[in-house]
PDB file of C-alpha atoms in Angstrom:
ATOM      1  CA  MET A 167       0.000   0.000   0.000  1.00 95.00           C
ATOM      2  CA  ASP A 168       1.260   3.459  -0.931  1.00 95.00           C
ATOM      3  CA  LYS A 169      -0.223   6.502   0.760  1.00 96.00           C
ATOM      4  CA  TRP A 170      -0.730   9.563  -1.408  1.00 96.00           C
ATOM      5  CA  GLY A 171       0.984  12.752  -0.372  1.00 90.00           C
ATOM      6  CA  PRO A 172      -1.091  15.317   1.532  1.00 86.00           C
ATOM      7  CA  GLY A 173      -3.392  17.572  -0.445  1.00 90.00           C
ATOM      8  CA  TRP A 174      -4.059  15.181  -3.359  1.00 95.00           C
ATOM      9  CA  ILE A 175      -7.194  13.171  -4.096  1.00 97.00           C
ATOM     10  CA  PRO A 176      -8.743  11.530  -7.215  1.00 98.00           C
ATOM     11  CA  GLN A 177     -11.295  13.762  -8.884  1.00 98.00           C
ATOM     12  CA  TRP A 178     -14.075  11.191  -8.440  1.00 98.00           C
ATOM     13  CA  CYS A 179     -13.404  10.806  -4.713  1.00 98.00           C
ATOM     14  CA  LYS A 180     -13.392  14.569  -4.241  1.00 98.00           C
ATOM     15  CA  ASP A 181     -16.642  15.023  -6.161  1.00 98.00           C
ATOM     16  CA  THR A 182     -18.353  12.159  -4.318  1.00 98.00           C
ATOM     17  CA  ALA A 183     -17.303  13.434  -0.894  1.00 98.00           C
ATOM     18  CA  LYS A 184     -18.569  16.929  -1.652  1.00 97.00           C
ATOM     19  CA  GLU A 185     -21.851  15.605  -3.064  1.00 97.00           C
ATOM     20  CA  ARG A 186     -22.464  13.803   0.242  1.00 96.00           C
ATOM     21  CA  ASN A 187     -21.433  16.889   2.279  1.00 97.00           C
ATOM     22  CA  PHE A 188     -18.080  15.550   3.444  1.00 97.00           C
ATOM     23  CA  ASN A 189     -14.823  17.491   3.524  1.00 96.00           C
ATOM     24  CA  PRO A 190     -12.301  15.992   1.044  1.00 96.00           C
ATOM     25  CA  ALA A 191      -9.530  17.080   3.415  1.00 95.00           C
ATOM     26  CA  ASP A 192     -10.708  14.335   5.794  1.00 96.00           C
ATOM     27  CA  ILE A 193      -9.980  11.644   3.230  1.00 97.00           C
ATOM     28  CA  THR A 194      -6.715   9.766   2.737  1.00 97.00           C
ATOM     29  CA  THR A 195      -5.961   8.174  -0.622  1.00 98.00           C
ATOM     30  CA  TRP A 196      -4.040   4.939  -1.088  1.00 98.00           C
ATOM     31  CA  ASN A 197      -2.617   2.918  -3.965  1.00 98.00           C
ATOM     32  CA  VAL A 198      -3.452  -0.679  -3.039  1.00 98.00           C
ATOM     33  CA  HIS A 199      -1.415  -3.455  -4.635  1.00 98.00           C
ATOM     34  CA  TYR A 200      -2.423  -7.106  -4.901  1.00 98.00           C
ATOM     35  CA  ASP A 201      -0.141  -9.903  -6.082  1.00 97.00           C
ATOM     36  CA  ASP A 202      -2.495 -10.861  -8.908  1.00 97.00           C
ATOM     37  CA  CYS A 203      -2.385  -7.510 -10.717  1.00 97.00           C
ATOM     38  CA  LYS A 204       0.463  -5.198 -11.673  1.00 96.00           C
ATOM     39  CA  GLU A 205      -1.851  -2.183 -11.551  1.00 98.00           C
ATOM     40  CA  PRO A 206      -2.943  -0.905  -8.114  1.00 98.00           C
ATOM     41  CA  TRP A 207      -6.475   0.044  -7.101  1.00 98.00           C
ATOM     42  CA  ILE A 208      -6.931   3.584  -5.798  1.00 98.00           C
ATOM     43  CA  MET A 209      -8.968   3.716  -2.582  1.00 98.00           C
ATOM     44  CA  CYS A 210     -10.155   6.772  -0.653  1.00 98.00           C
ATOM     45  CA  HIS A 211     -10.770   6.328   3.072  1.00 98.00           C
ATOM     46  CA  HIS A 212     -12.525   8.850   5.319  1.00 98.00           C
ATOM     47  CA  LYS A 213     -10.954   9.308   8.725  1.00 97.00           C
ATOM     48  CA  SER A 214     -14.299   8.620  10.461  1.00 98.00           C
ATOM     49  CA  SER A 215     -15.083   5.403   8.581  1.00 97.00           C
ATOM     50  CA  PRO A 216     -16.072   2.707  11.091  1.00 96.00           C
ATOM     51  CA  SER A 217     -13.318   0.330  10.028  1.00 95.00           C
ATOM     52  CA  PRO A 218      -9.640   0.852   9.103  1.00 96.00           C
ATOM     53  CA  ILE A 219      -8.411   0.858   5.526  1.00 97.00           C
ATOM     54  CA  LEU A 220      -6.724  -2.535   5.976  1.00 96.00           C
ATOM     55  CA  ASN A 221     -10.108  -4.191   6.512  1.00 96.00           C
ATOM     56  CA  LEU A 222     -11.381  -2.698   3.262  1.00 97.00           C
ATOM     57  CA  VAL A 223      -8.271  -3.885   1.441  1.00 97.00           C
ATOM     58  CA  ASP A 224      -8.689  -7.399   2.829  1.00 97.00           C
ATOM     59  CA  THR A 225     -12.399  -7.686   1.978  1.00 97.00           C
ATOM     60  CA  PHE A 226     -12.059  -6.341  -1.567  1.00 98.00           C
ATOM     61  CA  GLY A 227      -9.041  -8.576  -2.128  1.00 97.00           C
ATOM     62  CA  ARG A 228     -11.172 -11.650  -1.495  1.00 96.00           C
ATOM     63  CA  LEU A 229     -13.120 -11.045  -4.692  1.00 98.00           C
ATOM     64  CA  PRO A 230     -11.831 -12.897  -7.768  1.00 97.00           C
ATOM     65  CA  VAL A 231      -9.367 -10.690  -9.611  1.00 98.00           C
ATOM     66  CA  LYS A 232     -11.363 -10.950 -12.838  1.00 98.00           C
ATOM     67  CA  THR A 233     -14.251  -9.319 -10.987  1.00 98.00           C
ATOM     68  CA  ARG A 234     -12.058  -6.708  -9.292  1.00 98.00           C
ATOM     69  CA  GLN A 235     -10.602  -5.593 -12.622  1.00 98.00           C
ATOM     70  CA  TYR A 236     -13.944  -3.984 -13.506  1.00 98.00           C
ATOM     71  CA  VAL A 237     -13.809  -1.688 -10.458  1.00 98.00           C
ATOM     72  CA  ARG A 238     -12.008   1.635 -10.801  1.00 98.00           C
ATOM     73  CA  HIS A 239     -12.009   3.417  -7.419  1.00 98.00           C
ATOM     74  CA  ILE A 240     -13.468   2.843  -3.965  1.00 98.00           C
ATOM     75  CA  ILE A 241     -14.416   5.448  -1.380  1.00 98.00           C
ATOM     76  CA  THR A 242     -15.529   4.825   2.208  1.00 98.00           C
ATOM     77  CA  LEU A 243     -17.644   7.376   4.050  1.00 98.00           C
ATOM     78  CA  PRO A 244     -19.174   7.298   7.540  1.00 97.00           C
ATOM     79  CA  ALA A 245     -22.930   6.779   7.894  1.00 95.00           C
ATOM     80  CA  GLU A 246     -25.378   5.677  10.541  1.00 92.00           C
ATOM     81  CA  ASN A 247     -26.932   3.174   8.118  1.00 89.00           C
ATOM     82  CA  GLY A 248     -24.753   0.981   5.940  1.00 92.00           C
ATOM     83  CA  TRP A 249     -25.347   1.196   2.199  1.00 94.00           C
ATOM     84  CA  ALA A 250     -23.398   1.412  -1.067  1.00 96.00           C
ATOM     85  CA  TYR A 251     -23.704   2.181  -4.755  1.00 97.00           C
ATOM     86  CA  ASN A 252     -21.730   1.905  -7.988  1.00 98.00           C
ATOM     87  CA  ALA A 253     -21.247   4.768 -10.439  1.00 98.00           C
ATOM     88  CA  ASN A 254     -19.264   4.241 -13.634  1.00 98.00           C
ATOM     89  CA  GLY A 255     -17.205   1.481 -12.048  1.00 98.00           C
ATOM     90  CA  ASN A 256     -16.548   3.432  -8.846  1.00 98.00           C
ATOM     91  CA  ILE A 257     -17.958   2.034  -5.603  1.00 98.00           C
ATOM     92  CA  ALA A 258     -18.981   4.148  -2.603  1.00 98.00           C
ATOM     93  CA  PHE A 259     -19.327   2.301   0.711  1.00 98.00           C
ATOM     94  CA  PHE A 260     -21.173   3.971   3.585  1.00 97.00           C
ATOM     95  CA  GLY A 261     -20.964   2.838   7.191  1.00 96.00           C
ATOM     96  CA  THR A 262     -20.107  -0.773   7.919  1.00 94.00           C
ATOM     97  CA  THR A 263     -20.633  -2.050   4.354  1.00 94.00           C
ATOM     98  CA  LEU A 264     -16.928  -1.578   3.601  1.00 94.00           C
ATOM     99  CA  THR A 265     -16.188  -4.939   5.286  1.00 95.00           C
ATOM    100  CA  ASN A 266     -19.250  -6.831   4.023  1.00 95.00           C
ATOM    101  CA  LEU A 267     -18.199  -9.311   1.326  1.00 95.00           C
ATOM    102  CA  ASN A 268     -21.798  -9.715   0.181  1.00 94.00           C
ATOM    103  CA  VAL A 269     -22.025  -5.980  -0.547  1.00 96.00           C
ATOM    104  CA  HIS A 270     -18.620  -5.965  -2.275  1.00 97.00           C
ATOM    105  CA  LEU A 271     -19.858  -8.725  -4.572  1.00 97.00           C
ATOM    106  CA  HIS A 272     -23.177  -7.014  -5.247  1.00 97.00           C
ATOM    107  CA  GLU A 273     -21.635  -3.669  -6.153  1.00 97.00           C
ATOM    108  CA  SER A 274     -18.899  -5.268  -8.258  1.00 98.00           C
ATOM    109  CA  ALA A 275     -21.615  -7.275 -10.020  1.00 98.00           C
ATOM    110  CA  HIS A 276     -23.020  -3.987 -11.307  1.00 98.00           C
ATOM    111  CA  SER A 277     -19.680  -3.361 -12.984  1.00 98.00           C
ATOM    112  CA  LEU A 278     -19.745  -6.748 -14.696  1.00 98.00           C
ATOM    113  CA  ASP A 279     -23.273  -6.152 -15.970  1.00 98.00           C
ATOM    114  CA  LEU A 280     -23.230  -2.455 -16.821  1.00 98.00           C
ATOM    115  CA  GLN A 281     -19.693  -2.297 -18.204  1.00 97.00           C
ATOM    116  CA  ASN A 282     -20.478  -5.083 -20.632  1.00 96.00           C
ATOM    117  CA  ALA A 283     -18.221  -7.826 -19.299  1.00 98.00           C
ATOM    118  CA  TYR A 284     -20.624 -10.484 -20.568  1.00 98.00           C
ATOM    119  CA  LYS A 285     -21.380 -11.737 -24.083  1.00 97.00           C
ATOM    120  CA  ASP A 286     -25.029 -10.700 -23.741  1.00 98.00           C
ATOM    121  CA  LYS A 287     -24.667  -7.043 -22.839  1.00 96.00           C
ATOM    122  CA  PRO A 288     -25.795  -5.360 -20.833  1.00 97.00           C
ATOM    123  CA  LEU A 289     -26.986  -8.577 -19.277  1.00 98.00           C
ATOM    124  CA  HIS A 290     -29.942  -7.157 -17.323  1.00 98.00           C
ATOM    125  CA  SER A 291     -31.732  -5.960 -20.481  1.00 97.00           C
ATOM    126  CA  SER A 292     -30.649  -8.696 -22.885  1.00 98.00           C
ATOM    127  CA  GLN A 293     -33.154 -11.036 -24.480  1.00 98.00           C
ATOM    128  CA  LYS A 294     -31.182 -13.965 -23.052  1.00 98.00           C
ATOM    129  CA  TRP A 295     -31.640 -12.741 -19.474  1.00 98.00           C
ATOM    130  CA  LEU A 296     -35.281 -11.767 -19.852  1.00 97.00           C
ATOM    131  CA  SER A 297     -36.257 -15.094 -21.400  1.00 98.00           C
ATOM    132  CA  GLU A 298     -34.505 -17.066 -18.641  1.00 98.00           C
ATOM    133  CA  TYR A 299     -35.970 -14.805 -15.963  1.00 97.00           C
ATOM    134  CA  ALA A 300     -39.455 -15.504 -17.328  1.00 96.00           C
ATOM    135  CA  GLN A 301     -39.011 -19.233 -16.667  1.00 97.00           C
ATOM    136  CA  ASP A 302     -38.530 -18.757 -12.912  1.00 96.00           C
ATOM    137  CA  SER A 303     -41.321 -18.276 -10.399  1.00 94.00           C
ATOM    138  CA  LYS A 304     -39.410 -16.072  -7.951  1.00 95.00           C
ATOM    139  CA  VAL A 305     -36.533 -13.630  -7.464  1.00 94.00           C
ATOM    140  CA  PRO A 306     -33.938 -13.825  -4.668  1.00 92.00           C
ATOM    141  CA  ASP A 307     -35.231 -11.126  -2.302  1.00 91.00           C
ATOM    142  CA  PRO A 308     -37.032  -7.758  -2.112  1.00 89.00           C
ATOM    143  CA  TYR A 309     -33.911  -5.984  -3.339  1.00 89.00           C
ATOM    144  CA  ALA A 310     -34.077  -8.019  -6.557  1.00 92.00           C
ATOM    145  CA  GLN A 311     -37.658  -6.810  -7.012  1.00 91.00           C
ATOM    146  CA  THR A 312     -36.421  -3.235  -7.479  1.00 91.00           C
ATOM    147  CA  ASN A 313     -35.453  -3.683 -11.134  1.00 94.00           C
ATOM    148  CA  GLN A 314     -33.543  -6.082 -13.377  1.00 96.00           C
ATOM    149  CA  ILE A 315     -30.221  -4.334 -12.672  1.00 96.00           C
ATOM    150  CA  GLU A 316     -30.512  -5.142  -8.974  1.00 95.00           C
ATOM    151  CA  ASN A 317     -31.896  -8.588  -9.777  1.00 96.00           C
ATOM    152  CA  VAL A 318     -28.822  -9.463 -11.843  1.00 98.00           C
ATOM    153  CA  ALA A 319     -26.549  -8.201  -9.063  1.00 97.00           C
ATOM    154  CA  GLN A 320     -28.291 -10.277  -6.397  1.00 95.00           C
ATOM    155  CA  ASN A 321     -28.174 -13.361  -8.597  1.00 97.00           C
ATOM    156  CA  THR A 322     -24.460 -12.727  -9.131  1.00 98.00           C
ATOM    157  CA  VAL A 323     -23.915 -12.931  -5.364  1.00 96.00           C
ATOM    158  CA  ILE A 324     -25.810 -16.224  -5.335  1.00 95.00           C
ATOM    159  CA  THR A 325     -23.804 -17.545  -8.296  1.00 97.00           C
ATOM    160  CA  ALA A 326     -20.515 -16.686  -6.585  1.00 96.00           C
ATOM    161  CA  TYR A 327     -21.678 -18.448  -3.440  1.00 95.00           C
ATOM    162  CA  GLU A 328     -22.877 -21.458  -5.424  1.00 94.00           C
ATOM    163  CA  ARG A 329     -19.570 -21.833  -7.258  1.00 94.00           C
ATOM    164  CA  ASN A 330     -17.112 -21.126  -4.441  1.00 93.00           C
ATOM    165  CA  VAL A 331     -18.574 -22.329  -1.140  1.00 92.00           C
ATOM    166  CA  PRO A 332     -18.888 -26.038  -0.287  1.00 91.00           C
ATOM    167  CA  ASN A 333     -22.473 -27.263  -0.868  1.00 89.00           C
ATOM    168  CA  GLY A 334     -23.293 -23.952  -2.534  1.00 91.00           C
ATOM    169  CA  PHE A 335     -26.423 -21.859  -2.246  1.00 90.00           C
ATOM    170  CA  HIS A 336     -28.682 -24.786  -3.055  1.00 86.00           C
ATOM    171  CA  GLY A 337     -27.344 -26.492   0.069  1.00 89.00           C
ATOM    172  CA  ILE A 338     -28.814 -23.854   2.369  1.00 86.00           C
ATOM    173  CA  ASN A 339     -32.016 -22.916   0.554  1.00 86.00           C
ATOM    174  CA  LYS A 340     -34.492 -25.612  -0.407  1.00 86.00           C
ATOM    175  CA  ASP A 341     -36.275 -23.093  -2.656  1.00 89.00           C
ATOM    176  CA  SER A 342     -33.227 -22.349  -4.819  1.00 91.00           C
ATOM    177  CA  LYS A 343     -34.781 -24.065  -7.854  1.00 93.00           C
ATOM    178  CA  SER A 344     -37.331 -21.249  -8.053  1.00 95.00           C
ATOM    179  CA  ILE A 345     -34.569 -18.893  -9.279  1.00 95.00           C
ATOM    180  CA  PHE A 346     -32.428 -21.488 -11.050  1.00 96.00           C
ATOM    181  CA  HIS A 347     -32.654 -20.040 -14.573  1.00 97.00           C
ATOM    182  CA  GLN A 348     -31.541 -16.623 -13.341  1.00 97.00           C
ATOM    183  CA  TRP A 349     -28.409 -17.567 -11.441  1.00 96.00           C
ATOM    184  CA  ALA A 350     -27.559 -20.281 -13.979  1.00 97.00           C
ATOM    185  CA  THR A 351     -27.614 -17.618 -16.690  1.00 98.00           C
ATOM    186  CA  VAL A 352     -25.173 -15.478 -14.700  1.00 98.00           C
ATOM    187  CA  ASP A 353     -23.028 -18.576 -14.245  1.00 98.00           C
ATOM    188  CA  THR A 354     -22.957 -19.309 -17.967  1.00 98.00           C
ATOM    189  CA  GLU A 355     -22.151 -15.707 -18.831  1.00 98.00           C
ATOM    190  CA  GLN A 356     -19.325 -15.402 -16.289  1.00 98.00           C
ATOM    191  CA  ARG A 357     -17.757 -18.665 -17.475  1.00 98.00           C
ATOM    192  CA  GLU A 358     -17.894 -17.673 -21.139  1.00 98.00           C
ATOM    193  CA  ALA A 359     -16.321 -14.321 -20.260  1.00 98.00           C
ATOM    194  CA  GLY A 360     -13.328 -16.004 -18.617  1.00 97.00           C
ATOM    195  CA  LYS A 361     -14.598 -17.360 -15.284  1.00 97.00           C
ATOM    196  CA  LEU A 362     -15.070 -13.916 -13.798  1.00 98.00           C
ATOM    197  CA  LEU A 363     -16.449 -15.249 -10.499  1.00 98.00           C
ATOM    198  CA  ILE A 364     -13.833 -17.987 -10.009  1.00 97.00           C
ATOM    199  CA  PRO A 365     -10.662 -17.122  -8.037  1.00 96.00           C
ATOM    200  CA  GLY A 366      -7.252 -17.429  -9.623  1.00 96.00           C
ATOM    201  CA  GLY A 367      -5.301 -16.023 -12.545  1.00 96.00           C
ATOM    202  CA  LYS A 368      -4.160 -12.491 -13.178  1.00 97.00           C
ATOM    203  CA  CYS A 369      -6.043  -9.304 -13.959  1.00 96.00           C
ATOM    204  CA  GLY A 370      -6.663  -8.248 -17.512  1.00 96.00           C
ATOM    205  CA  PRO A 371      -8.046  -4.904 -18.724  1.00 98.00           C
ATOM    206  CA  ARG A 372      -8.603  -2.056 -16.288  1.00 98.00           C
ATOM    207  CA  LEU A 373     -10.529   1.201 -16.154  1.00 98.00           C
ATOM    208  CA  LYS A 374      -8.634   4.448 -16.581  1.00 98.00           C
ATOM    209  CA  ASN A 375      -8.098   6.201 -13.246  1.00 98.00           C
ATOM    210  CA  SER A 376      -9.579   9.634 -12.608  1.00 97.00           C
ATOM    211  CA  ASP A 377      -7.111  12.501 -12.448  1.00 97.00           C
ATOM    212  CA  PRO A 378      -5.491  13.548  -9.161  1.00 97.00           C
ATOM    213  CA  VAL A 379      -6.619  17.015  -8.052  1.00 96.00           C
ATOM    214  CA  LYS A 380      -5.701  19.307  -5.206  1.00 93.00           C
ATOM    215  CA  ILE A 381      -7.798  19.552  -2.092  1.00 91.00           C
ATOM    216  CA  SER A 382      -8.804  23.163  -1.575  1.00 79.00           C
ATOM    217  CA  GLY A 383      -8.785  24.691   1.884  1.00 67.00           C
ATOM    218  CA  VAL A 384      -6.048  22.506   3.350  1.00 60.00           C
ATOM    219  CA  ALA A 385      -3.751  23.949   5.983  1.00 60.00           C
ATOM    220  CA  MET A 386      -0.845  26.155   4.958  1.00 52.00           C
ATOM    221  CA  ARG A 387       1.676  23.558   6.114  1.00 55.00           C
ATOM    222  CA  ILE A 388       0.093  21.011   3.755  1.00 60.00           C
ATOM    223  CA  GLN A 389       0.125  23.514   0.898  1.00 58.00           C
ATOM    224  CA  ALA A 390       3.811  24.052   1.502  1.00 57.00           C
ATOM    225  CA  GLN A 391       4.447  20.319   1.518  1.00 62.00           C
ATOM    226  CA  MET A 392       2.499  19.925  -1.722  1.00 56.00           C
ATOM    227  CA  LEU A 393       5.024  22.169  -3.419  1.00 56.00           C
ATOM    228  CA  LEU A 394       7.597  19.497  -2.659  1.00 52.00           C
ATOM    229  CA  GLU A 395       5.326  16.599  -3.581  1.00 67.00           C
ATOM    230  CA  GLN A 396       4.897  15.474  -7.157  1.00 82.00           C
ATOM    231  CA  LYS A 397       1.423  14.969  -8.527  1.00 90.00           C
ATOM    232  CA  PRO A 398       0.560  11.260  -8.112  1.00 95.00           C
ATOM    233  CA  ASP A 399       1.033   9.207 -11.265  1.00 95.00           C
ATOM    234  CA  VAL A 400      -2.204   7.296 -11.928  1.00 97.00           C
ATOM    235  CA  SER A 401      -1.467   6.237 -15.501  1.00 97.00           C
ATOM    236  CA  LEU A 402      -1.817   2.589 -16.476  1.00 98.00           C
ATOM    237  CA  SER A 403       1.134   0.767 -17.991  1.00 96.00           C
ATOM    238  CA  ALA A 404       1.373   0.589 -21.759  1.00 96.00           C
ATOM    239  CA  GLU A 405       0.762  -3.172 -21.619  1.00 96.00           C
ATOM    240  CA  THR A 406      -2.576  -2.830 -19.804  1.00 97.00           C
ATOM    241  CA  GLU A 407      -5.685  -2.783 -21.980  1.00 97.00           C
ATOM    242  CA  VAL A 408      -8.015   0.069 -21.054  1.00 98.00           C
ATOM    243  CA  LEU A 409     -11.688  -0.706 -20.671  1.00 97.00           C
ATOM    244  CA  PRO A 410     -14.101   1.752 -22.303  1.00 97.00           C
ATOM    245  CA  ASP A 411     -15.914   4.119 -19.955  1.00 96.00           C
ATOM    246  CA  VAL A 412     -19.645   3.555 -19.521  1.00 97.00           C
ATOM    247  CA  GLU A 413     -21.806   6.063 -17.671  1.00 96.00           C
ATOM    248  CA  TYR A 414     -24.299   4.690 -15.151  1.00 97.00           C
ATOM    249  CA  SER A 415     -25.225   4.949 -11.483  1.00 96.00           C
ATOM    250  CA  THR A 416     -27.113   2.660  -9.121  1.00 96.00           C
ATOM    251  CA  LEU A 417     -27.461   5.402  -6.511  1.00 94.00           C
ATOM    252  CA  ASN A 418     -31.244   5.700  -6.760  1.00 90.00           C
ATOM    253  CA  SER A 419     -32.047   1.989  -6.626  1.00 85.00           C
ATOM    254  CA  CYS A 420     -29.522   1.344  -3.867  1.00 78.00           C
ATOM    255  CA  ALA A 421     -30.895   4.202  -1.786  1.00 71.00           C
ATOM    256  CA  GLU A 422     -34.415   2.829  -2.287  1.00 66.00           C
ATOM    257  CA  MET A 423     -33.334  -0.570  -1.022  1.00 67.00           C
ATOM    258  CA  PHE A 424     -31.604   0.694   2.082  1.00 63.00           C
ATOM    259  CA  PHE A 425     -33.978   3.470   3.104  1.00 60.00           C
ATOM    260  CA  LYS A 426     -37.414   2.291   1.989  1.00 56.00           C
ATOM    261  CA  HIS A 427     -39.465  -0.763   2.839  1.00 39.00           C
ATOM    262  CA  LEU A 428     -40.507  -2.816  -0.166  1.00 37.00           C
ATOM    263  CA  ASP A 429     -43.851  -4.486   0.526  1.00 41.00           C
ATOM    264  CA  GLY A 430     -45.032  -7.894  -0.622  1.00 41.00           C
ATOM    265  CA  ASP A 431     -44.837  -9.138  -4.173  1.00 43.00           C
ATOM    266  CA  GLU A 432     -43.943  -6.005  -6.081  1.00 47.00           C
ATOM    267  CA  ASN A 433     -44.799  -6.267  -9.791  1.00 52.00           C
ATOM    268  CA  GLY A 434     -46.377  -9.639  -9.019  1.00 53.00           C
ATOM    269  CA  VAL A 435     -42.987 -11.296  -8.562  1.00 66.00           C
ATOM    270  CA  GLU A 436     -42.737 -13.620  -5.588  1.00 72.00           C
ATOM    271  CA  VAL A 437     -39.695 -13.630  -3.333  1.00 70.00           C
ATOM    272  CA  MET A 438     -37.890 -16.705  -2.069  1.00 68.00           C
ATOM    273  CA  GLU A 439     -38.180 -17.643   1.568  1.00 63.00           C
ATOM    274  CA  ASP A 440     -35.718 -15.625   3.633  1.00 56.00           C
ATOM    275  CA  VAL A 441     -32.417 -17.325   4.300  1.00 53.00           C
ATOM    276  CA  GLU A 442     -29.279 -15.892   5.768  1.00 50.00           C
ATOM    277  CA  PHE A 443     -26.055 -17.151   4.242  1.00 46.00           C
ATOM    278  CA  SER A 444     -22.869 -16.230   6.001  1.00 42.00           C
ATOM    279  CA  THR A 445     -20.349 -13.740   4.661  1.00 38.00           C
ATOM    280  CA  GLU A 446     -17.834 -14.575   7.364  1.00 40.00           C
ATOM    281  CA  LYS A 447     -14.349 -15.088   5.963  1.00 34.00           C
ATOM    282  CA  SER A 448     -14.224 -18.732   7.045  1.00 39.00           C
ATOM    283  CA  ASP A 449     -17.263 -19.540   4.894  1.00 41.00           C
ATOM    284  CA  TRP A 450     -15.922 -17.628   1.911  1.00 39.00           C
ATOM    285  CA  GLU A 451     -12.456 -19.123   2.086  1.00 39.00           C
ATOM    286  CA  ALA A 452     -12.566 -19.924  -1.599  1.00 37.00           C
ATOM    287  CA  PHE A 453     -12.116 -16.230  -2.246  1.00 40.00           C
ATOM    288  CA  ASN A 454      -8.802 -16.301  -0.405  1.00 38.00           C
ATOM    289  CA  LEU A 455      -6.131 -16.562  -3.086  1.00 36.00           C
ATOM    290  CA  ASP A 456      -3.961 -18.676  -0.777  1.00 38.00           C
ATOM    291  CA  ALA A 457      -6.689 -21.309  -0.810  1.00 33.00           C
ATOM    292  CA  VAL A 458      -6.771 -21.149  -4.606  1.00 33.00           C
ATOM    293  CA  LYS A 459      -3.013 -21.624  -4.736  1.00 37.00           C
ATOM    294  CA  GLU A 460      -3.284 -24.696  -2.518  1.00 37.00           C
ATOM    295  CA  ALA A 461      -5.967 -26.112  -4.796  1.00 32.00           C
ATOM    296  CA  GLU A 462      -3.849 -25.487  -7.875  1.00 36.00           C
ATOM    297  CA  ASP A 463      -0.860 -27.146  -6.249  1.00 42.00           C
ATOM    298  CA  ALA A 464      -3.066 -30.169  -5.605  1.00 40.00           C
ATOM    299  CA  GLY A 465      -3.989 -30.310  -9.279  1.00 37.00           C
ATOM    300  CA  THR A 466      -7.512 -28.939  -8.862  1.00 31.00           C
ATOM    301  CA  GLU A 467      -8.670 -26.662 -11.677  1.00 32.00           C
ATOM    302  CA  GLU A 468     -11.136 -24.756  -9.548  1.00 29.00           C
ATOM    303  CA  LEU A 469     -12.594 -24.871  -6.054  1.00 24.00           C
TER     304      LEU A 469
END
């Protein structure tokens, strides 16, 4: 991890902080390196976030690298209620969601869908998805009732659980067949795109980083230090393929999920029986790259 010099912040992090009425001067920016990618991820961490930056780094690092490569920046901001959203490949975590692997998967799933990682793109509005969706009697939960974008994201979480945790999702929910065609479609798409939800391998293309900008209103001593500090270099290496930018935001639907109560069978779509599946690290060990390495050493293609 490399800490940015004082007074610098990515443009997106600065804009997001100001939009949510936070002072950008209270945010520290880090270049976070993982062994499976030569390019770092840039993360912005508010000083009042409920958990330290290392916990964010650890949780995000448990996602398969081929999922992580579709995320540009991350910002953490304090909040009484935990929630998150994805905008153009940038993820904002509020409150305790920064250490929730389920939420990391859900928000990263938006990147896979909306940044056209799949053959049928965007997946949520493709004829393939809609025809498979029509064959199921239910959706995963009230969040998935919001719209097809959120439905795809929730089914992506289920697919990741199914493929990486012993006994899978079907092992803890007897009603899993009622959404089979949906999560199976995500599974097919992620496999055809290069096993995006399976740990292992190295990162491929990445999103271009937003430009570093100065933080206005910082103390004079920081301004003086900035004169000695070079502007952070956020350029990608010449060998790294750059993913095209796509404009989107899940802010409205995510806010609706976290702050409003969705009643009954919205749009006539039934919801599966509630089931809590753990996001504790021990249950998601397949997302630990050390576990993947051990499996590879044992001659296992995938967990």
